[in-house]
mmCIF file of C-alpha atoms in Angstrom:
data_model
loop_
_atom_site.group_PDB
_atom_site.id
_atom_site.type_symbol
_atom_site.label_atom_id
_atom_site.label_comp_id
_atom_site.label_asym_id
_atom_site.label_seq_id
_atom_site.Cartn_x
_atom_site.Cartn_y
_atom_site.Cartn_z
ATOM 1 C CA UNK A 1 54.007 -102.883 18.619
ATOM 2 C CA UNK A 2 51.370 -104.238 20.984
ATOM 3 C CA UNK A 3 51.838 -102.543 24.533
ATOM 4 C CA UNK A 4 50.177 -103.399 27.522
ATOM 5 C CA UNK A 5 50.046 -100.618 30.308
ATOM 6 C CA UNK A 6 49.199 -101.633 33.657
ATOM 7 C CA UNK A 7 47.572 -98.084 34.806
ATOM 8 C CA UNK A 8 47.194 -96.241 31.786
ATOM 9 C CA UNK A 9 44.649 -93.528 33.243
ATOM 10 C CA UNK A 10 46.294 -91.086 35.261
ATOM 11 C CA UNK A 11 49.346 -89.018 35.130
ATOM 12 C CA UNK A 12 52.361 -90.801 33.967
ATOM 13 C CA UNK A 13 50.317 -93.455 32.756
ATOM 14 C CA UNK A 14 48.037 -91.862 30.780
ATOM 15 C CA UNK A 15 51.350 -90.106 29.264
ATOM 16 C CA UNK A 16 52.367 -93.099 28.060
ATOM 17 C CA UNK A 17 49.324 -94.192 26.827
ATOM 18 C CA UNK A 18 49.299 -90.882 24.675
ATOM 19 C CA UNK A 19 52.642 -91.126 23.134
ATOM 20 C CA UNK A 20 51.933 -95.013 22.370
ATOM 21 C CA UNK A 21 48.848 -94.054 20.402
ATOM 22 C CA UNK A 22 50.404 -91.058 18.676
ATOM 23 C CA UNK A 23 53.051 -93.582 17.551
ATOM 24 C CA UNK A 24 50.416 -95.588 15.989
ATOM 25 C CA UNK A 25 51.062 -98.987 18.665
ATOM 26 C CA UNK A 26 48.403 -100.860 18.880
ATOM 27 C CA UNK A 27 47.675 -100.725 23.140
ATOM 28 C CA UNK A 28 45.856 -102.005 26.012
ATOM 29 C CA UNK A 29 45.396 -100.916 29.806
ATOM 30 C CA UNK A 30 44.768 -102.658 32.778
ATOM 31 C CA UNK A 31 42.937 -100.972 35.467
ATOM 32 C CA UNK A 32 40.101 -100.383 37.679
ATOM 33 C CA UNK A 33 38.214 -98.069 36.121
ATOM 34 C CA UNK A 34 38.454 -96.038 38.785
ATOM 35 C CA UNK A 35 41.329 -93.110 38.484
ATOM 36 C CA UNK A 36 39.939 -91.467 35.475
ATOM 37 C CA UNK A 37 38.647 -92.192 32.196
ATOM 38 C CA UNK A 38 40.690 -94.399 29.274
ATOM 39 C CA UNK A 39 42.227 -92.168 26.489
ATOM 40 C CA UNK A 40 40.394 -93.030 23.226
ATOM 41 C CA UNK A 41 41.868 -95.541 21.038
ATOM 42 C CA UNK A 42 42.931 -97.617 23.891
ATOM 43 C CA UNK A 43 42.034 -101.493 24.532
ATOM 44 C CA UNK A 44 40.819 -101.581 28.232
ATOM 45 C CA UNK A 45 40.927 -104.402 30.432
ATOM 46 C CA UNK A 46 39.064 -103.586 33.984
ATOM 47 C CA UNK A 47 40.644 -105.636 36.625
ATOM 48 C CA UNK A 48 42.770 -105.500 40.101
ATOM 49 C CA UNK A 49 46.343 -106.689 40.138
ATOM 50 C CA UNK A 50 45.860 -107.862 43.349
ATOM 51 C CA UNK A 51 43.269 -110.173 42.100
ATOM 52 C CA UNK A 52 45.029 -112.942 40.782
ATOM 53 C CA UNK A 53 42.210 -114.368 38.834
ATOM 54 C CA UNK A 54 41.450 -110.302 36.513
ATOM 55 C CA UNK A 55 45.222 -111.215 35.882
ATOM 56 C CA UNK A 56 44.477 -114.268 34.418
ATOM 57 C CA UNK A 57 41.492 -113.297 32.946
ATOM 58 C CA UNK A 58 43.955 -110.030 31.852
ATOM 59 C CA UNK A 59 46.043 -112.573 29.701
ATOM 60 C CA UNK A 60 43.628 -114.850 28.412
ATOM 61 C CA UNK A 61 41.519 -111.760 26.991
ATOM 62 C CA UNK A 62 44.594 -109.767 25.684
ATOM 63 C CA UNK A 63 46.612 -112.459 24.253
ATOM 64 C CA UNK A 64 43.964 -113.941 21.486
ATOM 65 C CA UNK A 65 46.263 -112.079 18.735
ATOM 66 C CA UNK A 66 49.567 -113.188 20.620
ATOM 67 C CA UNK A 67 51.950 -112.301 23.289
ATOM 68 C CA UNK A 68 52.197 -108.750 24.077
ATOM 69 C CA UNK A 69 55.640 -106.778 23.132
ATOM 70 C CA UNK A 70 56.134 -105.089 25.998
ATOM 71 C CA UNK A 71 54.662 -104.001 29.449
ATOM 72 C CA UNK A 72 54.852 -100.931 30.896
ATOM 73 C CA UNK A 73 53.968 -100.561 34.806
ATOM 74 C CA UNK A 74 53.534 -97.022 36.148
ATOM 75 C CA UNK A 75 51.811 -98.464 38.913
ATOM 76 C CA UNK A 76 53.499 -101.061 41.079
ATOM 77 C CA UNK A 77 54.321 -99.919 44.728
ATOM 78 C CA UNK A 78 54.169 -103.186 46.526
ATOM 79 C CA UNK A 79 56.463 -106.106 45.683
ATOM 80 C CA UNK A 80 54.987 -108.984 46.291
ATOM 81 C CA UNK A 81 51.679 -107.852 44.319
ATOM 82 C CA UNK A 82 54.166 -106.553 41.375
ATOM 83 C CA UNK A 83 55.674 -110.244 41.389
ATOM 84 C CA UNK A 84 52.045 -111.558 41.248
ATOM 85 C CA UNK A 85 51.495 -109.731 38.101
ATOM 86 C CA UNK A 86 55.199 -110.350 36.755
ATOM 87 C CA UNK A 87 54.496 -113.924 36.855
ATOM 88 C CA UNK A 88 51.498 -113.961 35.701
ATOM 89 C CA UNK A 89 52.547 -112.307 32.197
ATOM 90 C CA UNK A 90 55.607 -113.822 31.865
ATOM 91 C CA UNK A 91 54.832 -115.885 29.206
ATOM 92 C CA UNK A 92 52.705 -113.255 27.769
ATOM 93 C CA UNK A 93 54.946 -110.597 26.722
ATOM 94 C CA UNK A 94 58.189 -109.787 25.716
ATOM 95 C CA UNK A 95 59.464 -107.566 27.404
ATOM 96 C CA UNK A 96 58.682 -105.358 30.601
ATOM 97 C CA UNK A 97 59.225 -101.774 31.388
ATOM 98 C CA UNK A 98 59.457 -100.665 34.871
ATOM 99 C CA UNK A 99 59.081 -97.017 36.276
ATOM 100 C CA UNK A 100 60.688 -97.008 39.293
ATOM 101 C CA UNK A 101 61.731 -93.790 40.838
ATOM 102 C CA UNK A 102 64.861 -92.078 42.036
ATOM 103 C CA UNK A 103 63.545 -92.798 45.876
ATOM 104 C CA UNK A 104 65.025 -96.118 44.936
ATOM 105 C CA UNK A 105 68.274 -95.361 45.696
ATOM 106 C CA UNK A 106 70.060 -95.728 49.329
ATOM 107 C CA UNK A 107 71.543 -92.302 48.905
ATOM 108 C CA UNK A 108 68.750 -90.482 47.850
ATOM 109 C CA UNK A 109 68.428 -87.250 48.007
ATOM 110 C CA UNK A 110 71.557 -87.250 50.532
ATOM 111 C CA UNK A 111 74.124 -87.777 47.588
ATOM 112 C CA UNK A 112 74.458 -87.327 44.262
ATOM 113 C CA UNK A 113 73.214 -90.135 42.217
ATOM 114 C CA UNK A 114 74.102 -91.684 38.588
ATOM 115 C CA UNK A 115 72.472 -94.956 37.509
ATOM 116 C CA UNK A 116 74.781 -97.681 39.373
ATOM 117 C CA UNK A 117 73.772 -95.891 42.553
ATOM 118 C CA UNK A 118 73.000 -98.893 45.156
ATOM 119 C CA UNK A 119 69.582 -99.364 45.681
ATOM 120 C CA UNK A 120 67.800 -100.167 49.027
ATOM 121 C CA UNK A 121 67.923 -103.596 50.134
ATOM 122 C CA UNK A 122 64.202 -105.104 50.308
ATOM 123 C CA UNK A 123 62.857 -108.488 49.326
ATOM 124 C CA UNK A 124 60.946 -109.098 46.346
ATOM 125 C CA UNK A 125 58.269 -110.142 48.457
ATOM 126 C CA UNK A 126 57.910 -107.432 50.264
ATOM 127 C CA UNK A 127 53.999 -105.741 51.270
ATOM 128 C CA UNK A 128 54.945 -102.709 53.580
ATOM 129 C CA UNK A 129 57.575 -100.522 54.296
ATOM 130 C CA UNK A 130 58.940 -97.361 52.908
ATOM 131 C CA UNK A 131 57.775 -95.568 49.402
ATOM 132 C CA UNK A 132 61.879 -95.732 47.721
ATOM 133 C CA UNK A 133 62.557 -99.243 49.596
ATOM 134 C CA UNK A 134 59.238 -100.828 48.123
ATOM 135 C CA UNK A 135 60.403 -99.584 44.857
ATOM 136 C CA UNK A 136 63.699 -101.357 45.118
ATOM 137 C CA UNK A 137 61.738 -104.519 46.034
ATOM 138 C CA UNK A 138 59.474 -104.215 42.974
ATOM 139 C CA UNK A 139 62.339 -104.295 40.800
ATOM 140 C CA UNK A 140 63.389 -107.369 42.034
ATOM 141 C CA UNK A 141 60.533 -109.337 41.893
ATOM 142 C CA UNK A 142 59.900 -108.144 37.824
ATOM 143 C CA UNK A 143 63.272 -109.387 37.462
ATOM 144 C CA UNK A 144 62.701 -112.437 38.766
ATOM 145 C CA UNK A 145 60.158 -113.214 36.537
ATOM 146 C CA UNK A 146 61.389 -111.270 33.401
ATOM 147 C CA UNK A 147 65.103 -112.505 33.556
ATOM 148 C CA UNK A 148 67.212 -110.383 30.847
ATOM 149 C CA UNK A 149 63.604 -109.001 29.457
ATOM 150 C CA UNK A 150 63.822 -106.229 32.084
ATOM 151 C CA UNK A 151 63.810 -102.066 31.035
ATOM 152 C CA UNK A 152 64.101 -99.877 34.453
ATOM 153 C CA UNK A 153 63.808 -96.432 34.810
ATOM 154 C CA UNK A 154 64.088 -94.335 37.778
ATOM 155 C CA UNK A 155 62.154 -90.460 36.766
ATOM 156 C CA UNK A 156 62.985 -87.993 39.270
ATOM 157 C CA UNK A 157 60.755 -85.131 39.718
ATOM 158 C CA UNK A 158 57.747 -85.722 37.150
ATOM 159 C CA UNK A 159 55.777 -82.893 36.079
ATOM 160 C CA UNK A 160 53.036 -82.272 33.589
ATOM 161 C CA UNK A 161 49.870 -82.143 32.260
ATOM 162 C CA UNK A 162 47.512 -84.134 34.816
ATOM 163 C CA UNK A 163 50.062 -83.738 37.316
ATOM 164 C CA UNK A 164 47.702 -84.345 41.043
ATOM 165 C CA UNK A 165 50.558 -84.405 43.624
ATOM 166 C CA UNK A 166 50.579 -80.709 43.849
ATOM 167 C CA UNK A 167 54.250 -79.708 42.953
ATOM 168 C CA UNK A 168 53.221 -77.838 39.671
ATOM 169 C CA UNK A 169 49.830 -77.695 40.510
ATOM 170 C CA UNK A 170 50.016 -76.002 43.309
ATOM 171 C CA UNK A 171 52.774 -72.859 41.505
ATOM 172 C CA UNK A 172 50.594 -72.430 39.232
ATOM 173 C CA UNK A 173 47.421 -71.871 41.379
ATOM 174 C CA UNK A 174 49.521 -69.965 44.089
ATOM 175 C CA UNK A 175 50.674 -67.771 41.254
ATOM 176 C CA UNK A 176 47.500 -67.137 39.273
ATOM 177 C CA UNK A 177 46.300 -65.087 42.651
ATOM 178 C CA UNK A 178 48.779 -62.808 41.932
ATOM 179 C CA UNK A 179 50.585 -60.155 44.700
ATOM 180 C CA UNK A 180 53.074 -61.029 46.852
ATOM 181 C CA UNK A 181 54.722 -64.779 46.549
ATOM 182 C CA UNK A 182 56.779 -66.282 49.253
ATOM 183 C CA UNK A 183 59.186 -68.007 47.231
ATOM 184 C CA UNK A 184 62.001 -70.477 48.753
ATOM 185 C CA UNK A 185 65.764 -70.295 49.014
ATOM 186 C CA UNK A 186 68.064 -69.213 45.956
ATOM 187 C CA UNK A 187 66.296 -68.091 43.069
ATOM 188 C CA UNK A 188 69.455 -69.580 40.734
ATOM 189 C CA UNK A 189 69.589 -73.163 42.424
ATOM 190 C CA UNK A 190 69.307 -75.394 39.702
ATOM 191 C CA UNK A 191 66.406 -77.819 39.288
ATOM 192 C CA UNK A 192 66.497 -81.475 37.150
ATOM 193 C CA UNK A 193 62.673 -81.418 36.320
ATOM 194 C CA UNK A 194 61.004 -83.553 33.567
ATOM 195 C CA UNK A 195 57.875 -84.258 32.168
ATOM 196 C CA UNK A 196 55.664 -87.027 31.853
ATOM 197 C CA UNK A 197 55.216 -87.140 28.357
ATOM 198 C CA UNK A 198 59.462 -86.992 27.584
ATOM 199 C CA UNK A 199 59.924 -89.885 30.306
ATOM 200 C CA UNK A 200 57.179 -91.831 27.945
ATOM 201 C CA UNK A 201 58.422 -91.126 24.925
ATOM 202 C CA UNK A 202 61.956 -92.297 26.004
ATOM 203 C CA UNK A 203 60.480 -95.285 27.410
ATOM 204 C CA UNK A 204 59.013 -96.456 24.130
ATOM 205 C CA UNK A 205 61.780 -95.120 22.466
ATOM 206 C CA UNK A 206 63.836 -98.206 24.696
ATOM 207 C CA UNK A 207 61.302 -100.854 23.771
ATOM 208 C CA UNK A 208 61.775 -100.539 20.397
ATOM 209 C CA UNK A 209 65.553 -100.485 20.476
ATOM 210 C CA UNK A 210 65.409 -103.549 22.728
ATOM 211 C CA UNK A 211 67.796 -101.336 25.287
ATOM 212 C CA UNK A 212 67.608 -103.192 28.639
ATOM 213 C CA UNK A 213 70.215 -100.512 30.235
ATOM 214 C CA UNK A 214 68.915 -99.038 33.536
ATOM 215 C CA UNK A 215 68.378 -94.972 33.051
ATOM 216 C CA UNK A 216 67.927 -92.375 35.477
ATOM 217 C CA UNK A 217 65.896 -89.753 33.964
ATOM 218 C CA UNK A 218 66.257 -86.179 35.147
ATOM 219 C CA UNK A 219 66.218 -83.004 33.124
ATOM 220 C CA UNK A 220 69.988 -82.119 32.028
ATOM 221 C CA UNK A 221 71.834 -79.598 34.528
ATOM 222 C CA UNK A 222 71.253 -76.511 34.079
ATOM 223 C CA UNK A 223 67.996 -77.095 32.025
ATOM 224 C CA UNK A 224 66.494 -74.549 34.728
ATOM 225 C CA UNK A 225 66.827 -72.828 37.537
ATOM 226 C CA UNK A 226 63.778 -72.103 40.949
ATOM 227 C CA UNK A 227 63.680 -68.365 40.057
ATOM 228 C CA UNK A 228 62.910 -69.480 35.883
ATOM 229 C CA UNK A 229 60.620 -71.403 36.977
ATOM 230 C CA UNK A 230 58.305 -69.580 39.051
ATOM 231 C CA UNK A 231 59.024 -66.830 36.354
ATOM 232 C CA UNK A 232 57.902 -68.965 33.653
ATOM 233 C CA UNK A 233 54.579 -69.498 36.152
ATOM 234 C CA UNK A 234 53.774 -66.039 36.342
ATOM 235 C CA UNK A 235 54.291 -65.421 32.876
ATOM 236 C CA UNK A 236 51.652 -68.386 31.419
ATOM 237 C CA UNK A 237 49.370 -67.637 34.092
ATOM 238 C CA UNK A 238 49.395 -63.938 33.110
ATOM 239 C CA UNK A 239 49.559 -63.026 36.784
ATOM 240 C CA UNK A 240 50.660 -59.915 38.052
ATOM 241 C CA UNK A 241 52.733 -61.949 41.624
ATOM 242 C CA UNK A 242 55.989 -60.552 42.330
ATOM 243 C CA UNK A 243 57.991 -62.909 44.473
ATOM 244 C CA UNK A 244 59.702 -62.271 47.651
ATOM 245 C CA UNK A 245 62.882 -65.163 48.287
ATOM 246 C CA UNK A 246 63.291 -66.224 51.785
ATOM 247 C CA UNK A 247 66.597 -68.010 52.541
ATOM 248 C CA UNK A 248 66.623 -71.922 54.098
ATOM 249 C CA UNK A 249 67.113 -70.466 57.273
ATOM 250 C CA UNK A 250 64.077 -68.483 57.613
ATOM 251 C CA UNK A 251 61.612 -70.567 56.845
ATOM 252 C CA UNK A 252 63.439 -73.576 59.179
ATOM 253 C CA UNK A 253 62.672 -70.795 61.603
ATOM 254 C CA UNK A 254 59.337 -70.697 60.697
ATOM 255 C CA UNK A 255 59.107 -74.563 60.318
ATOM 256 C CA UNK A 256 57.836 -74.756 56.726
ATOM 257 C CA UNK A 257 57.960 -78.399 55.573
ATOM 258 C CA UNK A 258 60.755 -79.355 53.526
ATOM 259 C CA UNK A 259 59.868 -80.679 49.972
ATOM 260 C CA UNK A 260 56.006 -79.728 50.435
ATOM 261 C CA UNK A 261 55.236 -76.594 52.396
ATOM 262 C CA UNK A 262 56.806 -74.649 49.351
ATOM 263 C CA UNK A 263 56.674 -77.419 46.783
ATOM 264 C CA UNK A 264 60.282 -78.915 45.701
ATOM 265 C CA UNK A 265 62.240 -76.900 48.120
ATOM 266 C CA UNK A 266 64.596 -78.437 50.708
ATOM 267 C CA UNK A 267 67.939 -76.521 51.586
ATOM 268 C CA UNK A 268 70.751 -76.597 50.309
ATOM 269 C CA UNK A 269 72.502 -78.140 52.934
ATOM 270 C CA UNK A 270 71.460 -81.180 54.740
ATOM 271 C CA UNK A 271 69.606 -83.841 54.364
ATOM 272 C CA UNK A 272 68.234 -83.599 50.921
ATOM 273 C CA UNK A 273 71.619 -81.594 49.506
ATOM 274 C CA UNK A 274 71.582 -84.002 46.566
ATOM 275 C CA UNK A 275 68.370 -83.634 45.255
ATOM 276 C CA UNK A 276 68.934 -82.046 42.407
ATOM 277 C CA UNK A 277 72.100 -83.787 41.382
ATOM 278 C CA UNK A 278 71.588 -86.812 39.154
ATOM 279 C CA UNK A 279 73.513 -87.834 36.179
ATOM 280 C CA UNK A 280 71.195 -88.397 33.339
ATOM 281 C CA UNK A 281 73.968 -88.272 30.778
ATOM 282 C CA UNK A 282 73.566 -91.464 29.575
ATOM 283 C CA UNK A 283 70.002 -91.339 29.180
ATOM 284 C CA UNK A 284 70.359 -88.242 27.305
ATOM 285 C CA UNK A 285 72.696 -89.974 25.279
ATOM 286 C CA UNK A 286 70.572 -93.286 24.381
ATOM 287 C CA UNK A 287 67.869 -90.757 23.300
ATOM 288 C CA UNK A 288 65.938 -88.878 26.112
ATOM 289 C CA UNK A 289 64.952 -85.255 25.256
ATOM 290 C CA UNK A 290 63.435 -82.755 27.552
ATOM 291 C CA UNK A 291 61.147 -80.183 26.436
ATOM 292 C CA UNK A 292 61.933 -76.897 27.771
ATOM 293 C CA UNK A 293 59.957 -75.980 31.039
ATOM 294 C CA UNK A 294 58.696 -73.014 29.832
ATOM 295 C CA UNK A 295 56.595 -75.922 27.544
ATOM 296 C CA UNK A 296 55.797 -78.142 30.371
ATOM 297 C CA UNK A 297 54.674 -75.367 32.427
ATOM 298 C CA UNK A 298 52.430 -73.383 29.501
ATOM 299 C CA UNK A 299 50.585 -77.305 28.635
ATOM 300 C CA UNK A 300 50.141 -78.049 32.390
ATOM 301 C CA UNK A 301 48.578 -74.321 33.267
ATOM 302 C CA UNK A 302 46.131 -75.173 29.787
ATOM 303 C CA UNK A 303 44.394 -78.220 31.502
ATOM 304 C CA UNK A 304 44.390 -76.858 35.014
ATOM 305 C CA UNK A 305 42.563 -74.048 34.320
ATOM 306 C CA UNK A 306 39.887 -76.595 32.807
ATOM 307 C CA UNK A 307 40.330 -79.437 35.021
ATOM 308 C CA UNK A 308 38.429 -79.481 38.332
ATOM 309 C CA UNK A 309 39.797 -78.198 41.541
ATOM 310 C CA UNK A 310 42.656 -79.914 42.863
ATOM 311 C CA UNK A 311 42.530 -77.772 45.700
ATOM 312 C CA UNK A 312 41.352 -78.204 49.315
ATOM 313 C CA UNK A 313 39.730 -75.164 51.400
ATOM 314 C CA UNK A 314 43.053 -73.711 52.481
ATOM 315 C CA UNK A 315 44.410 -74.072 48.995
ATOM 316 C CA UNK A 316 46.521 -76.825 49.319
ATOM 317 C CA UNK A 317 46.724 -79.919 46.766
ATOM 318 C CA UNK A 318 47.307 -83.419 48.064
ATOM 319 C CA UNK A 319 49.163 -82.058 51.381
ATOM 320 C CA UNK A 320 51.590 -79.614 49.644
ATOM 321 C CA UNK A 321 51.349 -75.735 49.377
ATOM 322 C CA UNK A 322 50.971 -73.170 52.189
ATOM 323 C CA UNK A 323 47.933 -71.484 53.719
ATOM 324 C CA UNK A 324 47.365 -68.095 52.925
ATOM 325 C CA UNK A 325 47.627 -67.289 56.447
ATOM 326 C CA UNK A 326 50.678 -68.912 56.856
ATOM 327 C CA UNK A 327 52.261 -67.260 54.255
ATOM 328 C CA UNK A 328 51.212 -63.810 54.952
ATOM 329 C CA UNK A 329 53.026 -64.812 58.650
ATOM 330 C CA UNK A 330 56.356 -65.456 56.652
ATOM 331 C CA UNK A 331 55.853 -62.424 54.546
ATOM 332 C CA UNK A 332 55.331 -60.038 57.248
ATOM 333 C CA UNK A 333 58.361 -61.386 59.477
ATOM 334 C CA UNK A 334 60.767 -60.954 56.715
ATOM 335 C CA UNK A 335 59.546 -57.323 56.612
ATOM 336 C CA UNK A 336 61.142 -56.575 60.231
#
């Protein structure tokens, strides 16, 4: 097939990218140039998608051997600018691909969630607001554009190899320094995480079948628990960090930021009490398959140990993590 990736350079993008060319497609990305440099093998188009004229310039240079099969967007956050670029290659390929995300969804992380989950209500012309709202809104506007041509996905927690929001990132660099490790919660709560390059390959996977159904894509329950997971950490990294579990309650008390002060935690209760509770049975069924984490984690520890620091002086990446200082404080209360 002949795939057009709008991104194609970072993260999720670059996954896809990857498992394209490993399937022997034939594919082209459109970006700036900007996030990182294009895998090899790739057709790159350098242009803005808020630019209306690289978009035409995007078509007329990519369609010379004909319309594209499919286009996959890992990067639209903003409706109206998704609809410019929807519009533009309407004519130009067959079918489009949308990663949305499970922030999409009204009741999210409040309630468990399956695919038929309402979404948020926001216009297809949307240009601020909200991260999961704006999402909702770019769906609209592709499907405006693309009608009965659309494939959306909604990934819930992504990790993996060139993972920069700090989730993963972060574990594994905590971890590494070995000793004591403030971990959160329950050390058996289950966890729905999946990685970049199985939400790809599913993705393609769709194209070719021509399967329009909407998927949410979450690891399986049960596929891991908190407590395997930072296990599986310390065992890749070789470290020698024991971890000491504080419940929800403590570190409210010591007003640790949910979801990012200890990456992925939030309690139990609350707010967020159906975070990880997402039915991704069909989209197991149609042909998703998760990689153990023990895999994800081992790949992802391989290129952060060669990539450059992520970190900033207090060891945090991209706002999530704890000081040192801050933990030791946590540490040393739980001790009286």
């Amino acid at each position: 097939m002949r795939i057009l990736i709008l991104g194609g350079s970072r993260f999720l993008g670059r996954a896809f990218a990857a498992e394209a060319l490993d399937a022997g497609h034939d594919v082209t990305v459109f970006n700036r140039g900007r996030s990182g440099p294009d895998l090899p093998g790739v057709t790159a188009v350098r242009g803005d998608r808020e630019n209306p004229a690289d978009l035409e310039r995007l078509v007329a240079e990519g369609t010379a051997a004909g319309p594209w099969d499919a286009v996959v967007d890992t990067s639209g956050y903003v409706p109206k600018i998704v609809g410019y670029g929807a519009r533009a290659l309407a004519e130009a390929a067959g079918a489009y691909l949308f990663i949305s995300s499970a922030s999409a969804f009204a009741d999210f992380p409040s309630r468990p969630l399956n695919a038929d989950s309402p979404l948020f209500d926001c216009p297809p012309d949307a240009t601020e607001g909200e991260y999961g709202p704006l999402k909702a809104g770019c769906e609209r506007a592709i499907r405006e554009n693309f009608p009965g041509r659309v494939l959306v996905h909604y990934p819930g927690i992504i990790l993996g190899p060139h993972e920069t929001s700090g989730r993963l990132t972060w574990w594994l660099s905590r971890i590494a320094r070995g000793g004591e490790v403030l971990a959160p919660g329950d050390p058996r709560r289950q966890m729905q995480l999946i990685d970049a390059r199985d939400i790809a390959r599913f993705g393609l996977h769709c194209i070719e079948a021509g399967n329009t159904e909407r998927y949410l894509l979450a690891g399986p329950k049960g596929h891991t628990t908190f407590g395997d997971w930072l296990a599986a950490c310390a065992e890749t990294t070789g470290s020698d960090a024991h971890f000491t579990w504080a419940p929800d309650e403590v570190l409210l008390e010591h007003e640790v930021t949910i979801w990012s002060g200890l990456p992925l935690w939030s309690p139990e209760e609350g707010e967020a009490a159906g975070v990880w509770d997402k039915d991704s049975a069909p989209a197991l069924a149609a042909g998703l398959v998760c990689r153990p984490i023990e895999e994800t984690v081992r790949d992802t520890w391989a290129w952060l140990k060669d990539a450059p620091s992520l970190a900033d002086k207090d060891g945090r990446i991209n706002g999530h993590g704890l000081a040192p200082a801050e933990e030791q404080r946590i540490l040393a209360a739980l001790k009286h």
